[in-house]
Amino acid sequence: MKSLLWKDYRINRLLLIFGFVVCCGPWVFSIVGGDYLGWFRYNSEPPWRSPGFWISTCLFSLGLSVFTLATLGGNAIAAERADRSAEFLGYLPVSRWSVIVSKSLIALAAGAAIWGVNLFILFIVAPRFQFSYDPGEEMIARLHMMFTVCAAVSILVFGSGWFWSAALTSHGLATGMSFVVLAAVIGVLFAVEFVCSLERFLETWFVSVCVVMGIVGYFAGCAYYLYRLEEGFKDLIHGRKATA
Amino acid sequence: MTTASPTFAIETVGLSKRYGTKDAVRDLSLRIPRGEAFGFIGPNGAGKSTTIKMLMGLARPSAGEARVLGLDATRDCVAVKQCVGYVPEMHNIYRWMRVGEVIAFCRPLYEKWNDRYCADLLKLFELDPQNKVKQLSKGMVAKLALLLAVAHEPEVLILDEPTSGLDPVVREEFLDGVLRTLCERERTILFSSHTLSDVQRIADTIGLIFEGRLIDHCRTEDLLNGTKRIRAVLRDGCVPGPPPEGTIWQRVQQREWLITVRGFSPSTLEFLRTKYLLDNIEVIDLGLEDVFKDLIKGRKAAT
């Protein structure tokens, strides 16, 4: 397993560096840029005295990390299939379960690190600065809702990226498909909302559909990968039927 | 359902594989005893690679079963891979890894890994652990693949056209490596190749597969000693008739009659001499490549 984890880390190393930059970049940009370029010119107090500064930076960072998670999902299986190194892995005495566990652990660790850094800054670091005003319950509630939406979108793009990664050979296409799925979910739900005017559309309907589809996509991708051999699903079905 | 047979390293019973409507392998029953070097030959698309993939658990059989060292190749594929070394035609080793990293990656995956043997092979094959796989020539990648296949001292070595596309010098070095592993301890080798001189050099027994069926399985020396080409020159006006028993291929060109006979004996010549008026008759020894070509041409003509 250690060997597989090392290999998956190495395959995703550039992406993980990109994810780190995307996660920490907004914070660096906000603190340095906000401090020197804008905030001081228009406000008399430093930006970190405002709760809005912390919240918007955190949401921006989490929003950008959706791309990282989509790419992690899309790359998971298809990247090795694209350069045919998956065939080499197939000759080695490793179970498909351990391959999946290793890939999932890398993605989980990356997701946990992205969210961990942001939540740590927001809930541990930020309160140490004295805010110039109280965020208020309404702002906190809105923050929670935005967090939930962000998490749900992350789960959806990762899960659907994972599924397409298991089914396709191109990791770029698999990543792209995860955004197509996101666009489709948004489109369909908005259409339904327009016709039926759903109550609590964003926090209930959108979040639920995203989470369910993301989880289903992940497990469907795992099942497909476990069942699929080099020959593909179609051939397998045809082969079985032909000899039945 | 057959029982595990420890005498056979590789055993298939009624093994079949169908892709859509095409039968890639049909009802293949094969037994390779432990310690035997088996040459698996056949034309392109005959089903060699598909059979090997089923033995390695990389493809599911549509019917029948494949066993390696008594283990079911589909159900126990991880256990099978522990005791099998496999060198495919395409060496899709991670190109971004260094040679040393590939070895370090594979090493913990095997229960047995002989570091000393691995170091010996690195030296023998002149592989630099610091080189990246993508910087290696095709021949060097093939040698690295062989090293990875044998460093865990597998009981069975499966080589699926491993020398395809290699220049003669590298091919020779590769085969020397294979022969070395054969000599060092008793290993079963399944060697599939289109370079039949290589197969002839290594194989104790030969299996010929054609259109998914195993059409011949015998000892290499029996096949070569028992298969001869007869060149008969017919006298003017004499027309060739039924060929002798065991004829696998024949061709008539003017007065020259070429016949390849399986199970050749003096009685074959006697048959021709008594039945036809001949000016001349001679027996030509054949290499494995000629035997293979005549067998396939004969089969194609028959179908």
Coordinates of C-alpha atoms in Angstrom, one line a residue:
Chain A
M1 CA 0.0 0.0 0.0
K2 CA 2.9 2.4 0.8
S3 CA 4.2 1.8 -2.6
L4 CA 0.9 2.6 -4.2
L5 CA 0.4 5.7 -2.1
W6 CA 3.9 6.9 -3.2
K7 CA 3.1 6.2 -6.8
D8 CA -0.3 8.0 -6.6
Y9 CA 1.3 10.9 -4.8
R10 CA 4.0 11.2 -7.5
I11 CA 1.4 11.0 -10.3
N12 CA -0.6 13.8 -8.7
R13 CA 2.3 15.8 -7.4
L14 CA 1.9 18.7 -9.8
L15 CA -1.8 18.8 -9.2
L16 CA -1.3 18.8 -5.4
I17 CA 1.2 21.7 -5.7
F18 CA -1.4 23.5 -7.9
G19 CA -4.1 22.7 -5.2
F20 CA -1.8 24.1 -2.5
V21 CA -1.2 27.3 -4.5
V22 CA -5.0 27.6 -5.2
C23 CA -5.8 27.0 -1.6
C24 CA -3.3 29.4 -0.1
G25 CA -3.1 31.9 -2.9
P26 CA -6.3 33.7 -2.1
W27 CA -5.1 34.2 1.5
V28 CA -1.7 35.5 0.5
F29 CA -3.2 37.7 -2.2
S30 CA -5.9 39.0 0.1
I31 CA -3.6 39.8 3.0
V32 CA -0.7 41.2 0.9
G33 CA -2.8 42.7 -1.9
G34 CA -5.6 43.9 0.3
D35 CA -3.2 45.4 2.7
Y36 CA -1.0 47.3 0.3
L37 CA -3.1 47.9 -2.7
G38 CA -6.6 48.6 -1.8
W39 CA -7.9 48.3 1.7
F40 CA -5.8 51.0 3.4
R41 CA -6.7 53.5 0.8
Y42 CA -10.4 53.3 1.4
N43 CA -10.6 52.1 5.0
S44 CA -9.0 53.4 8.0
E45 CA -8.6 50.0 9.6
P46 CA -6.7 46.9 8.5
P47 CA -8.7 44.3 6.5
W48 CA -8.4 41.6 9.1
R49 CA -10.5 43.6 11.5
S50 CA -13.5 42.9 9.2
P51 CA -15.2 39.4 9.5
G52 CA -16.2 39.8 5.8
F53 CA -12.5 39.8 4.8
W54 CA -12.0 36.3 6.3
I55 CA -15.2 34.9 5.1
S56 CA -14.9 36.1 1.5
T57 CA -11.3 34.9 1.3
C58 CA -12.2 31.5 2.7
L59 CA -15.1 31.1 0.3
F60 CA -12.9 32.2 -2.6
S61 CA -10.2 29.7 -1.7
L62 CA -12.8 26.9 -1.3
G63 CA -14.5 27.9 -4.6
L64 CA -11.2 27.7 -6.5
S65 CA -10.3 24.4 -4.9
V66 CA -13.4 22.9 -6.6
F67 CA -11.2 22.8 -9.8
T68 CA -8.5 20.9 -7.8
L69 CA -10.9 18.3 -6.6
A70 CA -12.5 17.9 -10.0
T71 CA -9.1 17.3 -11.6
L72 CA -8.1 14.9 -8.8
G73 CA -11.3 12.9 -9.5
G74 CA -10.9 13.1 -13.3
N75 CA -7.2 12.1 -13.1
A76 CA -7.7 9.3 -10.6
I77 CA -8.0 6.3 -12.9
A78 CA -8.0 7.7 -16.5
A79 CA -4.5 9.3 -16.2
E80 CA -2.8 5.9 -15.9
R81 CA -5.0 4.5 -18.6
A82 CA -4.2 7.3 -20.9
D83 CA -0.4 6.6 -20.9
R84 CA -1.1 2.8 -20.6
S85 CA 0.8 2.5 -17.4
A86 CA -2.4 1.0 -15.9
E87 CA -1.5 -2.1 -17.9
F88 CA 1.8 -2.3 -16.1
L89 CA 0.0 -2.0 -12.8
G90 CA -2.3 -4.8 -14.0
Y91 CA 0.6 -7.2 -14.2
L92 CA 1.7 -6.6 -10.7
P93 CA 0.3 -8.5 -7.7
V94 CA -1.9 -5.7 -6.3
S95 CA -5.6 -6.0 -5.8
R96 CA -7.9 -3.6 -7.5
W97 CA -9.3 -2.7 -4.0
S98 CA -5.9 -1.5 -2.8
V99 CA -5.5 0.5 -6.0
I100 CA -8.8 2.2 -5.3
V101 CA -8.1 2.7 -1.6
S102 CA -4.7 4.3 -2.4
K103 CA -6.2 6.7 -5.0
S104 CA -9.1 7.6 -2.7
L105 CA -6.7 8.3 0.2
I106 CA -4.7 10.7 -1.8
A107 CA -7.8 12.5 -3.0
L108 CA -9.3 12.5 0.5
A109 CA -6.1 13.8 2.0
A110 CA -5.9 16.6 -0.5
G111 CA -9.6 17.5 0.1
A112 CA -9.1 17.4 3.8
A113 CA -6.0 19.5 3.6
I114 CA -7.7 22.2 1.5
W115 CA -10.8 22.4 3.8
G116 CA -8.6 22.0 6.9
V117 CA -6.4 24.9 6.0
N118 CA -9.4 27.2 5.3
L119 CA -11.4 26.2 8.3
F120 CA -8.4 26.5 10.6
I121 CA -7.7 30.0 9.4
L122 CA -11.4 31.0 9.6
F123 CA -12.3 29.5 12.9
I124 CA -9.0 29.4 14.8
V125 CA -6.8 32.2 13.4
A126 CA -9.4 34.8 12.5
P127 CA -11.1 35.0 15.9
R128 CA -7.8 36.0 17.4
F129 CA -8.0 39.3 15.6
Q130 CA -10.4 41.8 17.2
F131 CA -13.3 42.4 14.7
S132 CA -14.5 45.9 14.3
Y133 CA -18.0 44.6 14.2
D134 CA -20.0 41.5 15.2
P135 CA -20.7 39.3 12.1
G136 CA -24.3 38.7 13.4
E137 CA -26.4 35.6 13.2
E138 CA -27.6 36.3 9.7
M139 CA -24.0 36.5 8.3
I140 CA -23.1 33.3 10.2
A141 CA -26.1 31.5 8.7
R142 CA -25.2 32.7 5.3
L143 CA -21.6 31.5 5.8
H144 CA -22.8 28.1 6.8
M145 CA -25.0 27.8 3.8
M146 CA -22.2 28.9 1.5
F147 CA -19.9 26.3 3.1
T148 CA -22.5 23.6 2.6
V149 CA -23.0 24.6 -1.1
C150 CA -19.3 24.7 -1.6
A151 CA -18.8 21.2 0.0
A152 CA -21.7 19.8 -2.0
V153 CA -20.3 21.1 -5.3
S154 CA -16.9 19.7 -4.4
I155 CA -18.4 16.3 -3.7
L156 CA -20.3 16.4 -6.9
V157 CA -17.4 17.3 -9.2
F158 CA -15.0 14.9 -7.4
G159 CA -17.5 12.0 -7.5
S160 CA -18.6 12.5 -11.1
G161 CA -15.0 13.1 -12.2
W162 CA -14.1 9.8 -10.5
F163 CA -16.9 8.0 -12.3
W164 CA -15.9 9.4 -15.7
S165 CA -12.3 8.6 -14.9
A166 CA -13.2 5.0 -14.4
A167 CA -15.1 4.9 -17.6
L168 CA -13.0 7.0 -20.0
T169 CA -9.4 6.9 -21.2
S170 CA -8.9 10.6 -21.3
H171 CA -8.4 12.3 -17.9
G172 CA -8.9 15.7 -19.4
L173 CA -12.3 14.6 -20.8
A174 CA -13.2 13.0 -17.4
T175 CA -12.4 16.3 -15.6
G176 CA -14.4 18.2 -18.2
M177 CA -17.3 15.8 -17.8
S178 CA -17.4 16.5 -14.1
F179 CA -18.2 20.2 -14.9
V180 CA -20.7 19.2 -17.5
V181 CA -22.5 17.2 -14.8
L182 CA -22.4 20.2 -12.5
A183 CA -23.8 22.4 -15.2
A184 CA -26.5 19.8 -16.0
V185 CA -27.5 19.6 -12.3
I186 CA -27.7 23.4 -12.0
G187 CA -29.6 23.6 -15.3
V188 CA -32.1 20.9 -14.4
L189 CA -32.6 22.2 -10.9
F190 CA -33.2 25.8 -12.0
A191 CA -35.7 24.6 -14.5
V192 CA -37.5 22.5 -11.9
E193 CA -37.3 25.5 -9.5
F194 CA -38.7 27.8 -12.2
V195 CA -41.7 25.5 -12.8
C196 CA -42.4 24.2 -9.3
S197 CA -40.8 27.0 -7.2
L198 CA -39.1 24.7 -4.7
E199 CA -38.7 25.9 -1.1
R200 CA -35.2 26.2 0.3
F201 CA -33.9 25.5 -3.2
L202 CA -30.2 26.1 -2.7
E203 CA -29.6 24.7 0.9
T204 CA -31.9 21.7 0.5
W205 CA -32.5 20.7 -3.0
F206 CA -29.2 21.7 -4.7
V207 CA -27.1 20.5 -1.8
S208 CA -28.9 17.1 -1.6
V209 CA -28.8 16.4 -5.3
C210 CA -25.1 17.4 -5.5
V211 CA -24.1 15.2 -2.5
V212 CA -26.2 12.2 -3.6
M213 CA -24.9 12.4 -7.2
G214 CA -21.3 12.8 -6.1
I215 CA -21.4 9.8 -3.7
V216 CA -23.3 7.7 -6.3
G217 CA -20.7 8.7 -8.9
Y218 CA -17.8 7.8 -6.6
F219 CA -19.2 4.3 -5.8
A220 CA -20.3 3.7 -9.3
G221 CA -16.8 4.5 -10.5
C222 CA -15.3 2.2 -7.9
A223 CA -17.7 -0.6 -8.9
Y224 CA -17.0 -0.1 -12.6
Y225 CA -13.2 -0.1 -12.0
L226 CA -13.4 -3.2 -9.9
Y227 CA -15.4 -5.0 -12.5
R228 CA -13.7 -3.7 -15.6
L229 CA -10.7 -5.5 -17.0
E230 CA -8.8 -4.5 -20.1
E231 CA -11.6 -5.6 -22.4
G232 CA -14.3 -3.2 -21.3
F233 CA -17.8 -3.6 -20.0
K234 CA -19.5 -4.1 -23.4
D235 CA -17.2 -7.0 -24.5
L236 CA -17.7 -8.6 -21.2
I237 CA -21.5 -8.6 -21.5
H238 CA -21.3 -9.8 -25.1
G239 CA -18.9 -12.5 -24.2
R240 CA -21.1 -13.8 -21.4
K241 CA -24.2 -13.7 -23.4
A242 CA -22.6 -15.5 -26.3
T243 CA -21.6 -18.4 -24.2
A244 CA -24.7 -18.5 -22.0
Chain B
M1 CA -14.7 -28.5 -12.5
T2 CA -11.2 -29.9 -12.5
T3 CA -9.1 -30.2 -9.5
A4 CA -5.8 -28.4 -9.0
S5 CA -3.0 -30.3 -10.5
P6 CA 0.4 -29.6 -9.0
T7 CA 2.2 -31.4 -11.8
F8 CA 1.2 -28.8 -14.3
A9 CA 2.4 -25.3 -14.0
I10 CA -0.2 -24.1 -16.5
E11 CA -3.4 -25.9 -17.2
T12 CA -6.4 -24.7 -19.3
V13 CA -9.6 -26.7 -19.7
G14 CA -12.0 -25.7 -22.5
L15 CA -10.8 -22.2 -22.3
S16 CA -12.8 -19.8 -24.6
K17 CA -12.9 -16.1 -25.1
R18 CA -15.4 -14.3 -27.2
Y19 CA -15.3 -10.6 -28.1
G20 CA -18.7 -9.7 -29.4
T21 CA -19.4 -12.3 -32.2
K22 CA -15.7 -13.2 -32.7
D23 CA -14.2 -16.2 -31.0
A24 CA -10.7 -15.2 -30.0
V25 CA -10.0 -18.5 -28.2
R26 CA -12.0 -21.6 -28.7
D27 CA -12.1 -24.6 -26.3
L28 CA -8.4 -24.5 -25.5
S29 CA -7.1 -27.3 -23.4
L30 CA -3.5 -27.2 -22.6
R31 CA -1.2 -28.7 -20.0
I32 CA 2.3 -27.5 -19.4
P33 CA 4.3 -29.5 -16.9
R34 CA 6.5 -27.7 -14.3
G35 CA 10.0 -26.9 -15.5
E36 CA 9.1 -27.0 -19.2
A37 CA 9.8 -24.3 -21.7
F38 CA 6.8 -24.0 -23.9
G39 CA 6.8 -22.1 -27.2
F40 CA 3.4 -20.7 -28.0
I41 CA 3.2 -19.9 -31.7
G42 CA 0.6 -18.8 -34.1
P43 CA -0.2 -16.2 -36.7
N44 CA -1.4 -12.7 -35.8
G45 CA -4.8 -12.7 -34.2
A46 CA -4.7 -16.5 -33.5
G47 CA -5.4 -16.0 -29.8
K48 CA -2.0 -16.2 -28.2
S49 CA -2.1 -12.9 -26.4
T50 CA -5.8 -13.4 -25.4
T51 CA -4.8 -16.8 -23.9
I52 CA -1.9 -15.2 -22.0
K53 CA -4.2 -12.4 -20.7
M54 CA -6.6 -15.0 -19.4
L55 CA -3.7 -16.8 -17.7
M56 CA -2.6 -13.5 -16.1
G57 CA -6.2 -12.7 -14.9
L58 CA -6.2 -9.7 -17.3
A59 CA -9.2 -11.0 -19.2
R60 CA -12.1 -13.1 -18.1
P61 CA -12.7 -16.3 -19.9
S62 CA -16.1 -16.6 -21.6
A63 CA -16.0 -20.3 -20.8
G64 CA -13.7 -22.9 -19.4
E65 CA -11.0 -22.3 -16.9
A66 CA -7.3 -21.4 -16.7
R67 CA -5.1 -22.5 -13.8
V68 CA -1.5 -21.5 -13.0
L69 CA 0.2 -23.6 -10.4
G70 CA -3.1 -24.9 -9.4
L71 CA -4.6 -21.4 -8.8
D72 CA -7.6 -20.2 -10.7
A73 CA -6.2 -17.4 -12.9
T74 CA -9.4 -15.3 -12.7
R75 CA -10.4 -15.7 -9.0
D76 CA -6.9 -15.8 -7.5
C77 CA -5.2 -13.4 -10.0
V78 CA -3.2 -11.6 -7.3
A79 CA -1.8 -14.9 -6.0
V80 CA -1.1 -16.0 -9.5
K81 CA 0.8 -12.8 -10.2
Q82 CA 2.9 -13.4 -7.1
C83 CA 4.4 -16.5 -8.6
V84 CA 4.4 -15.5 -12.3
G85 CA 6.8 -13.2 -14.0
Y86 CA 5.2 -11.5 -17.1
V87 CA 6.9 -9.7 -19.9
P88 CA 4.4 -8.3 -22.4
E89 CA 5.0 -7.0 -25.9
M90 CA 4.4 -3.4 -24.9
H91 CA 6.4 -2.5 -21.8
N92 CA 4.2 0.2 -20.3
I93 CA 6.3 0.9 -17.3
Y94 CA 5.8 4.3 -15.7
R95 CA 7.8 6.5 -18.0
W96 CA 8.3 9.2 -15.4
M97 CA 10.0 6.9 -12.9
R98 CA 13.7 6.3 -12.7
V99 CA 14.9 2.7 -13.1
G100 CA 15.7 2.6 -9.3
E101 CA 12.2 4.0 -8.5
V102 CA 10.5 1.3 -10.6
I103 CA 12.4 -1.4 -8.7
A104 CA 11.7 0.3 -5.4
F105 CA 8.0 0.5 -6.4
C106 CA 7.7 -3.1 -7.4
R107 CA 9.9 -4.6 -4.7
P108 CA 7.4 -4.3 -1.8
L109 CA 4.5 -5.7 -3.9
Y110 CA 6.1 -9.1 -4.0
E111 CA 6.4 -11.5 -1.1
K112 CA 9.8 -12.7 -2.4
W113 CA 12.2 -10.4 -4.0
N114 CA 15.9 -11.3 -4.5
D115 CA 17.9 -8.1 -4.1
R116 CA 21.1 -9.7 -5.0
Y117 CA 19.7 -11.2 -8.1
C118 CA 18.1 -7.9 -9.0
A119 CA 21.5 -6.1 -8.6
D120 CA 23.2 -8.8 -10.7
L121 CA 20.7 -8.3 -13.5
L122 CA 21.0 -4.5 -13.3
K123 CA 24.7 -5.0 -13.9
L124 CA 24.3 -7.6 -16.5
F125 CA 21.8 -5.5 -18.5
E126 CA 23.8 -2.4 -17.9
L127 CA 20.8 -0.5 -16.5
D128 CA 21.6 2.7 -14.6
P129 CA 19.2 3.1 -11.6
Q130 CA 19.4 6.9 -12.1
N131 CA 18.0 6.9 -15.6
K132 CA 14.4 7.7 -16.2
V133 CA 12.4 5.0 -18.1
K134 CA 11.5 7.5 -20.8
Q135 CA 15.2 8.0 -21.5
L136 CA 15.8 4.3 -22.1
S137 CA 15.8 2.7 -25.5
K138 CA 13.2 0.1 -26.4
G139 CA 15.7 -2.6 -25.8
M140 CA 16.7 -1.3 -22.4
V141 CA 13.0 -1.1 -21.4
A142 CA 12.6 -4.7 -22.5
K143 CA 15.5 -5.7 -20.3
L144 CA 14.1 -3.7 -17.4
A145 CA 10.8 -5.5 -17.9
L146 CA 12.6 -8.9 -17.8
L147 CA 14.4 -7.8 -14.7
L148 CA 11.1 -6.9 -13.0
A149 CA 9.6 -10.2 -14.2
V150 CA 12.3 -12.4 -12.8
A151 CA 13.7 -10.6 -9.7
H152 CA 11.0 -12.0 -7.5
E153 CA 12.1 -15.5 -8.6
P154 CA 8.8 -16.6 -10.1
E155 CA 8.0 -20.2 -10.7
V156 CA 6.4 -19.4 -14.0
L157 CA 7.7 -16.9 -16.6
I158 CA 5.3 -15.8 -19.3
L159 CA 6.8 -13.9 -22.2
D160 CA 4.4 -12.5 -24.7
E161 CA 6.3 -11.4 -27.8
P162 CA 8.9 -9.7 -25.6
T163 CA 11.5 -9.2 -28.3
S164 CA 9.2 -7.7 -30.9
G165 CA 10.8 -4.6 -32.4
L166 CA 14.2 -5.2 -30.9
D167 CA 17.4 -5.1 -32.9
P168 CA 19.2 -8.5 -33.2
V169 CA 21.9 -7.6 -30.7
V170 CA 19.5 -6.6 -28.0
R171 CA 17.3 -9.5 -28.8
E172 CA 20.2 -11.8 -28.3
E173 CA 21.1 -10.2 -25.0
F174 CA 17.4 -10.5 -23.9
L175 CA 17.3 -14.2 -24.8
D176 CA 20.6 -14.8 -23.0
G177 CA 18.9 -13.2 -19.9
V178 CA 15.9 -15.6 -20.4
L179 CA 18.2 -18.6 -20.8
R180 CA 20.1 -17.6 -17.7
T181 CA 17.0 -17.5 -15.7
L182 CA 16.0 -20.9 -17.1
C183 CA 19.4 -22.4 -16.2
E184 CA 19.6 -20.9 -12.7
R185 CA 16.6 -22.8 -11.4
E186 CA 13.9 -24.9 -12.8
R187 CA 11.3 -22.6 -14.1
T188 CA 8.3 -23.0 -16.4
I189 CA 8.4 -20.7 -19.3
L190 CA 5.6 -19.9 -21.7
F191 CA 7.2 -18.1 -24.6
S192 CA 5.2 -16.5 -27.4
S193 CA 7.0 -15.0 -30.3
H194 CA 6.9 -14.5 -34.0
T195 CA 10.7 -14.9 -34.1
L196 CA 10.6 -18.6 -34.4
S197 CA 14.3 -19.1 -34.3
D198 CA 14.2 -17.7 -30.7
V199 CA 11.3 -20.1 -29.9
Q200 CA 13.2 -23.0 -31.4
R201 CA 16.2 -22.1 -29.3
I202 CA 14.3 -22.0 -26.0
A203 CA 11.3 -24.2 -26.2
D204 CA 11.1 -27.9 -25.1
T205 CA 7.6 -28.2 -26.5
I206 CA 5.6 -26.2 -29.0
G207 CA 1.9 -25.3 -29.1
L208 CA 0.5 -24.0 -32.3
I209 CA -2.6 -22.0 -32.2
F210 CA -4.7 -21.1 -35.2
E211 CA -8.0 -19.2 -35.3
G212 CA -8.3 -19.7 -31.5
R213 CA -7.8 -23.4 -31.5
L214 CA -4.7 -25.4 -30.5
I215 CA -3.9 -27.4 -33.5
D216 CA -0.7 -28.9 -32.4
H217 CA 1.2 -29.5 -29.2
C218 CA 4.3 -31.7 -29.2
R219 CA 8.0 -31.7 -28.3
T220 CA 10.1 -29.3 -30.4
E221 CA 12.5 -32.1 -31.5
D222 CA 9.7 -34.4 -32.4
L223 CA 8.1 -31.7 -34.5
L224 CA 11.4 -30.9 -36.3
N225 CA 12.6 -34.5 -36.7
G226 CA 9.2 -35.7 -37.8
T227 CA 8.4 -32.9 -40.3
K228 CA 10.3 -33.0 -43.6
R229 CA 9.8 -31.4 -46.9
I230 CA 10.1 -33.8 -49.9
R231 CA 11.1 -32.4 -53.2
A232 CA 10.0 -34.8 -56.0
V233 CA 10.6 -34.2 -59.6
L234 CA 8.0 -36.0 -61.7
R235 CA 8.8 -37.6 -64.9
D236 CA 7.3 -36.0 -68.1
G237 CA 3.6 -36.9 -68.4
C238 CA 3.2 -38.0 -64.7
V239 CA 0.5 -36.1 -62.9
P240 CA 0.6 -35.7 -59.1
G241 CA -2.2 -37.6 -57.3
P242 CA -3.0 -38.2 -53.7
P243 CA -0.1 -37.1 -51.4
P244 CA 1.4 -39.4 -48.8
E245 CA -0.2 -39.7 -45.3
G246 CA 0.6 -36.8 -43.0
T247 CA 0.9 -34.2 -45.7
I248 CA 0.3 -30.8 -44.2
W249 CA 1.1 -28.7 -47.3
Q250 CA 1.9 -29.3 -50.9
R251 CA 2.7 -27.3 -54.0
V252 CA 3.1 -28.4 -57.6
Q253 CA 5.1 -26.2 -60.0
Q254 CA 5.6 -27.7 -63.5
R255 CA 7.3 -31.0 -62.7
E256 CA 8.4 -30.1 -59.2
W257 CA 6.2 -31.3 -56.4
L258 CA 6.9 -30.0 -52.9
I259 CA 5.3 -31.9 -50.1
T260 CA 5.7 -31.2 -46.4
V261 CA 4.9 -34.2 -44.3
R262 CA 4.3 -34.5 -40.6
G263 CA 5.3 -37.9 -39.2
F264 CA 7.9 -38.5 -41.9
S265 CA 9.4 -42.0 -42.3
P266 CA 11.1 -44.0 -45.0
S267 CA 7.8 -45.4 -46.0
T268 CA 6.7 -41.9 -47.1
L269 CA 9.4 -42.0 -49.8
E270 CA 8.5 -45.6 -50.6
F271 CA 4.9 -44.6 -51.1
L272 CA 5.9 -41.8 -53.6
R273 CA 8.4 -44.0 -55.5
T274 CA 6.0 -46.8 -56.0
K275 CA 3.0 -44.6 -56.8
Y276 CA 4.6 -42.1 -59.1
L277 CA 7.2 -42.0 -61.8
L278 CA 9.9 -39.8 -60.4
D279 CA 13.2 -38.4 -61.9
N280 CA 14.5 -37.3 -58.6
I281 CA 13.4 -37.2 -54.9
E282 CA 15.1 -35.5 -52.0
V283 CA 14.3 -34.9 -48.4
I284 CA 14.9 -31.4 -46.9
D285 CA 15.2 -30.7 -43.2
L286 CA 13.1 -27.8 -42.0
G287 CA 13.5 -25.2 -39.3
L288 CA 10.6 -24.3 -37.0
E289 CA 9.8 -21.3 -39.2
D290 CA 9.3 -23.4 -42.3
V291 CA 7.3 -26.0 -40.4
F292 CA 5.1 -23.2 -39.0
K293 CA 4.6 -21.6 -42.4
D294 CA 3.6 -24.8 -44.0
L295 CA 1.3 -25.8 -41.2
I296 CA -0.5 -22.5 -41.4
K297 CA -0.6 -22.4 -45.2
G298 CA -2.0 -26.0 -45.2
R299 CA -4.6 -25.1 -42.7
K300 CA -5.6 -22.0 -44.7
A301 CA -5.8 -24.0 -47.9
A302 CA -8.0 -26.6 -46.1
T303 CA -10.4 -24.1 -44.8

